[in-house]
mmCIF file of C-alpha atoms in Angstrom:
data_model
loop_
_atom_site.group_PDB
_atom_site.id
_atom_site.type_symbol
_atom_site.label_atom_id
_atom_site.label_comp_id
_atom_site.label_asym_id
_atom_site.label_seq_id
_atom_site.Cartn_x
_atom_site.Cartn_y
_atom_site.Cartn_z
ATOM 1 C CA MET A 1323 82.987 104.693 76.944
ATOM 2 C CA ILE A 1324 85.200 101.741 76.188
ATOM 3 C CA ALA A 1325 87.630 100.532 75.394
ATOM 4 C CA ARG A 1326 89.346 98.046 72.982
ATOM 5 C CA HIS A 1327 92.437 96.175 73.676
ATOM 6 C CA ALA A 1328 94.016 93.624 70.975
ATOM 7 C CA ILE A 1329 96.937 91.944 72.358
ATOM 8 C CA GLU A 1330 100.319 89.775 71.642
ATOM 9 C CA HIS A 1331 102.331 89.048 74.546
ATOM 10 C CA ALA A 1332 105.607 87.320 72.838
ATOM 11 C CA ILE A 1333 108.205 85.398 75.521
ATOM 12 C CA GLU A 1334 111.235 83.465 74.277
ATOM 13 C CA PHE A 1335 113.485 81.238 76.888
ATOM 14 C CA VAL A 1336 116.632 80.747 74.707
ATOM 15 C CA TYR A 1337 118.606 77.847 76.120
ATOM 16 C CA SER A 1338 122.850 77.404 76.059
ATOM 17 C CA VAL A 1339 122.257 74.176 74.674
ATOM 18 C CA PRO A 1340 119.563 71.592 73.875
ATOM 19 C CA VAL A 1341 116.952 70.674 76.732
ATOM 20 C CA HIS A 1342 114.465 67.328 76.640
ATOM 21 C CA GLY A 1343 111.599 68.791 77.743
ATOM 22 C CA SER A 1344 110.252 71.239 79.365
ATOM 23 C CA VAL A 1345 107.005 72.552 81.869
ATOM 24 C CA MET A 1346 105.830 75.686 81.749
ATOM 25 C CA THR A 1347 102.735 77.098 84.205
ATOM 26 C CA LEU A 1348 101.275 80.631 82.511
ATOM 27 C CA TYR A 1349 98.918 83.179 84.477
ATOM 28 C CA VAL A 1350 98.725 86.038 80.389
ATOM 29 C CA CYS A 1351 95.053 85.319 79.774
ATOM 30 C CA PRO A 1352 93.280 88.803 80.841
ATOM 31 C CA PHE A 1353 90.761 88.278 84.054
ATOM 32 C CA GLN A 1354 87.474 88.026 83.148
ATOM 33 C CA ASP A 1355 84.662 90.242 85.504
ATOM 34 C CA ARG A 1356 82.230 93.267 85.068
ATOM 35 C CA ARG A 1357 84.805 95.876 84.197
ATOM 36 C CA GLN A 1358 86.414 93.547 81.718
ATOM 37 C CA VAL A 1359 85.604 91.167 79.231
ATOM 38 C CA VAL A 1360 87.442 89.190 77.164
ATOM 39 C CA ARG A 1361 86.384 88.680 73.567
ATOM 40 C CA GLY A 1362 88.834 86.356 72.823
ATOM 41 C CA PHE A 1363 92.083 84.902 73.504
ATOM 42 C CA SER A 1364 94.746 81.756 72.673
ATOM 43 C CA ILE A 1365 98.289 80.686 72.656
ATOM 44 C CA GLU A 1366 100.865 79.431 70.603
ATOM 45 C CA THR A 1367 104.090 77.676 71.390
ATOM 46 C CA ASP A 1368 106.909 77.114 69.524
ATOM 47 C CA PRO A 1369 107.507 73.664 69.514
ATOM 48 C CA ALA A 1370 104.260 73.282 68.919
ATOM 49 C CA GLY A 1371 101.694 70.928 71.034
ATOM 50 C CA ALA A 1372 98.456 70.765 73.661
ATOM 51 C CA VAL A 1373 97.976 73.248 76.201
ATOM 52 C CA TYR A 1374 94.862 73.216 79.241
ATOM 53 C CA ASP A 1375 93.526 75.940 81.157
ATOM 54 C CA PHE A 1376 92.526 75.509 85.097
ATOM 55 C CA ASP A 1377 91.215 77.670 87.095
ATOM 56 C CA GLY A 1378 93.399 79.262 89.936
ATOM 57 C CA TYR A 1379 93.580 80.407 93.470
ATOM 58 C CA PHE A 1380 92.043 84.152 93.278
ATOM 59 C CA GLY A 1381 89.462 83.286 90.365
ATOM 60 C CA ASN A 1382 92.511 83.497 87.996
ATOM 61 C CA ARG A 1383 93.154 81.782 85.115
ATOM 62 C CA GLY A 1384 95.615 79.264 84.438
ATOM 63 C CA HIS A 1385 97.436 78.029 81.183
ATOM 64 C CA PHE A 1386 99.775 75.076 81.627
ATOM 65 C CA PHE A 1387 101.789 72.709 79.021
ATOM 66 C CA ASP A 1388 104.677 69.934 78.494
ATOM 67 C CA ARG A 1389 107.307 69.817 75.543
ATOM 68 C CA PRO A 1390 108.995 66.564 76.306
ATOM 69 C CA GLY A 1391 111.211 67.007 73.415
ATOM 70 C CA ARG A 1392 114.794 67.789 72.566
ATOM 71 C CA HIS A 1393 114.505 72.032 72.358
ATOM 72 C CA ARG A 1394 117.141 74.664 72.310
ATOM 73 C CA ARG A 1395 114.730 77.775 72.272
ATOM 74 C CA LEU A 1396 110.471 77.883 73.625
ATOM 75 C CA SER A 1397 108.476 80.863 72.427
ATOM 76 C CA ILE A 1398 105.421 81.522 73.377
ATOM 77 C CA LEU A 1399 102.562 83.941 72.321
ATOM 78 C CA ALA A 1400 99.350 84.710 73.707
ATOM 79 C CA ARG A 1401 97.002 86.845 71.812
ATOM 80 C CA SER A 1402 94.279 88.502 73.786
ATOM 81 C CA THR A 1403 90.851 90.724 72.807
ATOM 82 C CA VAL A 1404 89.797 92.165 75.846
ATOM 83 C CA GLU A 1405 86.958 95.299 76.430
ATOM 84 C CA VAL A 1406 87.482 96.965 79.884
ATOM 85 C CA GLY A 1407 85.380 99.701 81.247
ATOM 86 C CA PRO A 1408 83.567 102.040 81.287
ATOM 87 C CA ILE A 1409 85.937 102.748 85.333
ATOM 88 C CA PRO A 1410 83.096 104.601 87.877
ATOM 89 C CA GLU A 1411 85.797 107.443 89.026
ATOM 90 C CA ALA A 1412 86.574 107.183 92.710
ATOM 91 C CA PRO A 1413 85.431 109.711 95.847
ATOM 92 C CA ALA A 1414 88.088 112.006 97.271
ATOM 93 C CA SER A 1415 86.717 110.226 100.385
ATOM 94 C CA LEU A 1416 84.867 108.160 102.384
ATOM 95 C CA GLY A 1417 82.148 108.384 105.337
ATOM 96 C CA LEU A 1418 83.319 109.477 108.562
ATOM 97 C CA ASP A 1419 82.771 106.340 110.075
ATOM 98 C CA ALA A 1420 84.630 104.093 107.307
ATOM 99 C CA TRP A 1421 87.567 103.311 109.345
ATOM 100 C CA GLU A 1422 85.609 101.361 111.531
ATOM 101 C CA GLU A 1423 83.780 100.633 108.914
ATOM 102 C CA LEU A 1424 86.777 99.070 107.401
ATOM 103 C CA ARG A 1425 88.386 97.357 110.208
ATOM 104 C CA ARG A 1426 84.117 94.876 110.382
ATOM 105 C CA ALA A 1427 84.908 93.997 106.529
ATOM 106 C CA SER A 1428 88.332 93.127 107.162
ATOM 107 C CA ALA A 1429 87.679 89.831 109.465
ATOM 108 C CA GLU A 1430 85.766 88.488 105.691
ATOM 109 C CA PRO A 1431 88.615 86.108 104.313
ATOM 110 C CA GLU A 1432 88.680 87.089 101.563
ATOM 111 C CA LEU A 1433 89.912 90.044 102.722
ATOM 112 C CA ASN A 1434 91.269 89.683 105.305
ATOM 113 C CA LEU A 1435 93.741 86.912 103.500
ATOM 114 C CA MET A 1436 94.841 90.570 101.448
ATOM 115 C CA LEU A 1437 95.592 92.244 104.936
ATOM 116 C CA GLN A 1438 98.489 89.321 106.030
ATOM 117 C CA PRO A 1439 102.171 89.554 105.217
ATOM 118 C CA SER A 1440 102.718 87.784 102.301
ATOM 119 C CA ARG A 1441 106.609 86.972 100.573
ATOM 120 C CA PHE A 1442 106.982 89.799 98.624
ATOM 121 C CA ALA A 1443 104.448 92.082 100.448
ATOM 122 C CA ARG A 1444 105.366 92.190 104.203
ATOM 123 C CA PRO A 1445 107.036 94.532 107.018
ATOM 124 C CA SER A 1446 110.474 95.527 107.777
ATOM 125 C CA SER A 1447 112.472 97.883 109.441
ATOM 126 C CA ALA A 1448 113.533 99.213 106.190
ATOM 127 C CA LEU A 1449 109.875 99.853 105.621
ATOM 128 C CA ASP A 1450 108.936 101.186 108.942
ATOM 129 C CA ALA A 1451 112.257 104.227 108.356
ATOM 130 C CA PHE A 1452 111.175 104.478 105.178
ATOM 131 C CA ILE A 1453 107.331 105.430 106.608
ATOM 132 C CA ARG A 1454 108.796 107.297 108.787
ATOM 133 C CA ASP A 1455 111.240 109.030 107.129
ATOM 134 C CA CYS A 1456 108.958 110.285 104.643
ATOM 135 C CA GLY A 1457 106.220 111.663 107.728
ATOM 136 C CA LEU A 1458 103.297 108.874 106.130
ATOM 137 C CA GLY A 1459 100.268 107.516 108.378
ATOM 138 C CA PRO A 1460 96.718 106.520 107.544
ATOM 139 C CA GLY A 1461 95.631 109.553 107.970
ATOM 140 C CA GLU A 1462 92.019 110.456 108.439
ATOM 141 C CA ASP A 1463 89.961 108.921 105.310
ATOM 142 C CA PRO A 1464 91.303 105.247 104.279
ATOM 143 C CA LEU A 1465 90.649 105.609 100.546
ATOM 144 C CA ALA A 1466 92.472 109.611 101.087
ATOM 145 C CA GLY A 1467 95.649 108.317 102.558
ATOM 146 C CA ALA A 1468 95.956 105.714 99.546
ATOM 147 C CA VAL A 1469 95.980 108.273 97.325
ATOM 148 C CA ALA A 1470 98.481 110.190 99.076
ATOM 149 C CA LEU A 1471 100.802 106.894 99.345
ATOM 150 C CA ARG A 1472 100.156 106.603 95.540
ATOM 151 C CA THR A 1473 101.613 110.206 95.028
ATOM 152 C CA ARG A 1474 104.089 109.643 97.896
ATOM 153 C CA LEU A 1475 105.711 106.639 96.056
ATOM 154 C CA HIS A 1476 105.184 107.731 92.571
ATOM 155 C CA GLN A 1477 107.653 111.331 93.880
ATOM 156 C CA SER A 1478 110.095 108.757 96.451
ATOM 157 C CA PHE A 1479 110.853 106.509 93.172
ATOM 158 C CA ASP A 1480 112.784 106.767 89.655
ATOM 159 C CA TYR A 1481 111.137 103.924 87.610
ATOM 160 C CA ILE A 1482 114.825 102.555 86.088
ATOM 161 C CA PRO A 1483 113.889 99.186 84.418
ATOM 162 C CA GLY A 1484 116.799 96.773 85.022
ATOM 163 C CA THR A 1485 117.842 97.864 88.858
ATOM 164 C CA THR A 1486 115.817 94.629 90.530
ATOM 165 C CA ALA A 1487 114.660 91.028 89.497
ATOM 166 C CA VAL A 1488 111.328 89.166 90.450
ATOM 167 C CA ASP A 1489 112.375 88.320 93.054
ATOM 168 C CA SER A 1490 114.034 91.571 94.811
ATOM 169 C CA PRO A 1491 112.510 92.169 98.413
ATOM 170 C CA ILE A 1492 111.155 95.649 98.667
ATOM 171 C CA GLU A 1493 114.626 96.311 100.147
ATOM 172 C CA GLN A 1494 116.142 97.108 97.308
ATOM 173 C CA ILE A 1495 114.036 99.366 96.309
ATOM 174 C CA LEU A 1496 113.938 101.343 99.598
ATOM 175 C CA GLU A 1497 117.070 101.223 99.788
ATOM 176 C CA THR A 1498 118.488 102.439 96.171
ATOM 177 C CA ARG A 1499 115.045 104.444 95.172
ATOM 178 C CA GLU A 1500 115.461 102.886 91.762
ATOM 179 C CA GLY A 1501 112.989 100.050 90.614
ATOM 180 C CA VAL A 1502 110.012 98.645 88.388
ATOM 181 C CA CYS A 1503 106.264 98.424 88.908
ATOM 182 C CA GLN A 1504 105.853 95.147 90.701
ATOM 183 C CA ASP A 1505 108.662 96.706 93.499
ATOM 184 C CA TYR A 1506 106.332 100.281 93.393
ATOM 185 C CA ALA A 1507 103.462 97.829 94.121
ATOM 186 C CA HIS A 1508 105.095 95.345 96.923
ATOM 187 C CA VAL A 1509 105.848 98.753 98.643
ATOM 188 C CA MET A 1510 102.320 99.493 98.095
ATOM 189 C CA ALA A 1511 100.476 97.130 99.716
ATOM 190 C CA SER A 1512 103.140 96.640 102.217
ATOM 191 C CA ILE A 1513 102.552 99.946 103.640
ATOM 192 C CA LEU A 1514 98.235 99.808 102.818
ATOM 193 C CA ARG A 1515 97.867 96.283 104.708
ATOM 194 C CA GLY A 1516 99.662 97.552 107.636
ATOM 195 C CA TRP A 1517 97.308 100.599 107.528
ATOM 196 C CA GLY A 1518 94.490 98.292 107.560
ATOM 197 C CA ILE A 1519 93.360 98.238 104.152
ATOM 198 C CA PRO A 1520 92.668 94.987 101.910
ATOM 199 C CA THR A 1521 95.105 95.576 99.042
ATOM 200 C CA ARG A 1522 96.040 93.113 96.543
ATOM 201 C CA TYR A 1523 98.754 92.722 93.871
ATOM 202 C CA VAL A 1524 97.970 92.595 90.234
ATOM 203 C CA SER A 1525 99.899 91.970 86.809
ATOM 204 C CA GLY A 1526 98.187 92.680 83.234
ATOM 205 C CA TYR A 1527 98.961 95.150 80.887
ATOM 206 C CA LEU A 1528 98.814 99.516 80.623
ATOM 207 C CA GLY A 1529 97.195 100.070 77.261
ATOM 208 C CA PRO A 1530 98.378 103.339 75.116
ATOM 209 C CA ASP A 1531 96.582 106.565 76.261
ATOM 210 C CA ARG A 1532 92.821 107.241 76.026
ATOM 211 C CA ASP A 1533 93.640 111.155 74.312
ATOM 212 C CA GLY A 1534 92.907 110.624 70.149
ATOM 213 C CA GLY A 1535 90.840 107.388 70.923
ATOM 214 C CA GLY A 1536 93.321 104.826 70.201
ATOM 215 C CA GLY A 1537 97.063 103.979 69.343
ATOM 216 C CA LYS A 1538 99.262 101.688 70.153
ATOM 217 C CA THR A 1539 102.133 100.020 73.089
ATOM 218 C CA THR A 1540 104.609 98.533 72.471
ATOM 219 C CA GLY A 1541 106.730 96.980 76.302
ATOM 220 C CA GLU A 1542 106.883 94.248 79.108
ATOM 221 C CA SER A 1543 103.507 93.764 81.525
ATOM 222 C CA HIS A 1544 102.271 95.728 83.738
ATOM 223 C CA ALA A 1545 101.743 96.033 87.904
ATOM 224 C CA TRP A 1546 99.856 97.464 90.572
ATOM 225 C CA VAL A 1547 97.515 97.255 93.420
ATOM 226 C CA GLU A 1548 94.375 96.851 94.256
ATOM 227 C CA SER A 1549 92.715 98.509 97.403
ATOM 228 C CA TRP A 1550 89.141 97.663 98.839
ATOM 229 C CA PHE A 1551 86.849 100.546 100.901
ATOM 230 C CA PRO A 1552 83.708 100.291 101.941
ATOM 231 C CA GLY A 1553 81.138 101.105 99.010
ATOM 232 C CA PRO A 1554 83.224 101.558 96.239
ATOM 233 C CA GLY A 1555 85.071 98.053 96.955
ATOM 234 C CA TRP A 1556 87.663 97.437 95.279
ATOM 235 C CA ILE A 1557 90.033 100.368 93.785
ATOM 236 C CA GLY A 1558 92.735 100.211 91.369
ATOM 237 C CA PHE A 1559 95.969 102.664 92.822
ATOM 238 C CA ASP A 1560 99.241 102.809 89.805
ATOM 239 C CA PRO A 1561 102.568 104.342 91.691
ATOM 240 C CA THR A 1562 104.124 103.973 88.506
ATOM 241 C CA ASN A 1563 102.603 106.614 87.337
ATOM 242 C CA ASP A 1564 100.332 108.010 89.773
ATOM 243 C CA VAL A 1565 96.976 107.095 88.772
ATOM 244 C CA GLN A 1566 93.693 105.690 89.229
ATOM 245 C CA CYS A 1567 93.267 102.449 87.136
ATOM 246 C CA ASP A 1568 91.022 103.070 84.499
ATOM 247 C CA GLU A 1569 90.305 101.803 80.403
ATOM 248 C CA ARG A 1570 93.709 101.577 79.832
ATOM 249 C CA HIS A 1571 94.511 99.012 83.210
ATOM 250 C CA VAL A 1572 93.948 95.119 81.602
ATOM 251 C CA ARG A 1573 94.382 92.914 84.426
ATOM 252 C CA VAL A 1574 95.399 89.796 83.908
ATOM 253 C CA ALA A 1575 95.495 88.254 87.575
ATOM 254 C CA VAL A 1576 95.283 88.919 91.014
ATOM 255 C CA GLY A 1577 97.290 87.748 93.949
ATOM 256 C CA ARG A 1578 98.817 88.640 97.347
ATOM 257 C CA ASP A 1579 102.431 89.312 95.837
ATOM 258 C CA TYR A 1580 103.708 88.976 92.397
ATOM 259 C CA ALA A 1581 105.318 85.440 93.452
ATOM 260 C CA ASP A 1582 100.991 84.305 93.625
ATOM 261 C CA VAL A 1583 101.068 85.523 89.917
ATOM 262 C CA PRO A 1584 103.903 85.620 87.409
ATOM 263 C CA PRO A 1585 103.187 85.251 83.551
ATOM 264 C CA THR A 1586 105.315 81.921 82.734
ATOM 265 C CA ARG A 1587 107.187 79.211 85.862
ATOM 266 C CA GLY A 1588 109.001 76.409 84.955
ATOM 267 C CA VAL A 1589 111.526 74.284 84.702
ATOM 268 C CA PHE A 1590 113.329 72.174 82.151
ATOM 269 C CA HIS A 1591 115.425 68.877 81.413
ATOM 270 C CA GLY A 1592 118.831 69.410 80.741
ATOM 271 C CA SER A 1593 122.138 71.330 82.309
ATOM 272 C CA ALA A 1594 122.005 74.543 80.034
ATOM 273 C CA GLU A 1595 122.020 78.152 81.031
ATOM 274 C CA SER A 1596 118.408 80.133 79.564
ATOM 275 C CA THR A 1597 117.746 83.495 79.146
ATOM 276 C CA LEU A 1598 114.139 84.976 79.162
ATOM 277 C CA THR A 1599 113.569 87.264 76.776
ATOM 278 C CA THR A 1600 109.610 88.977 76.246
ATOM 279 C CA GLN A 1601 107.800 91.649 73.898
ATOM 280 C CA VAL A 1602 103.688 92.987 75.162
ATOM 281 C CA ARG A 1603 102.168 95.294 71.559
ATOM 282 C CA ILE A 1604 99.077 96.373 72.647
ATOM 283 C CA ALA A 1605 96.691 98.186 69.879
ATOM 284 C CA ARG A 1606 94.031 100.116 71.474
ATOM 285 C CA GLU A 1607 90.052 100.992 69.817
ATOM 286 C CA THR A 1608 87.792 103.233 71.676
ATOM 287 C CA SER A 1609 83.922 103.261 71.210
ATOM 288 C CA PRO A 1610 81.203 103.757 72.796
ATOM 289 C CA ARG A 1611 79.258 101.346 74.725
#
């Protein structure tokens, strides 16, 4: 079975006074590989104008535009049609030599990069205290340890929108035990990298549950992690929902953390305050491959 998702991602910047130009980089185009196929993608903006695509780091596809005219509002609408799956079920555990195989494979530059600290996924004394207080450890099997960590993070934190910002360090969720999906992902990536498991941050969308074969959701973008293991390769972990990533998870971009792949990054010319609003709508249809 595959899941086909029709996605609309609406983004709007409203300025307190008119600005005289905006430059914007976007990561809103879904990733394409053997598990995920992009059947259609478009971007519309208001003010209108040309939108250019580029190849970003880590295989991501980005977009760029410049709106030089005077405007008080900037609207962006990205539409995607994506087929996801089937996603293989992860094994319960790996072989007896999994840690040694993981250590050898992690010497490869692509994997070794995802072991290094980054802006939002890094060691800290607060993280050490959290690990100690929760009794967390890598265990005898790296995959089983990652699954146990996913569940423990889900149990330890409360998902409360607005309690953190896009630039909040992991210390904030570790102190308050409240945050959103990107905070869960940053903590999980920080711990798994410390255990020697290459882990990357994933931005994307979470579609409707598969029950009933369809449905719609309205909300915001989502985030989780993918970790590499000898044998199965990259496996997605969603600690916010305590699940292995499946056909509901539509990947948009991967990186070391949120700073590598924000949906929007830009500047404007003028002296104004800006307000950002976003909304994601996803409709799902399920059909046999």
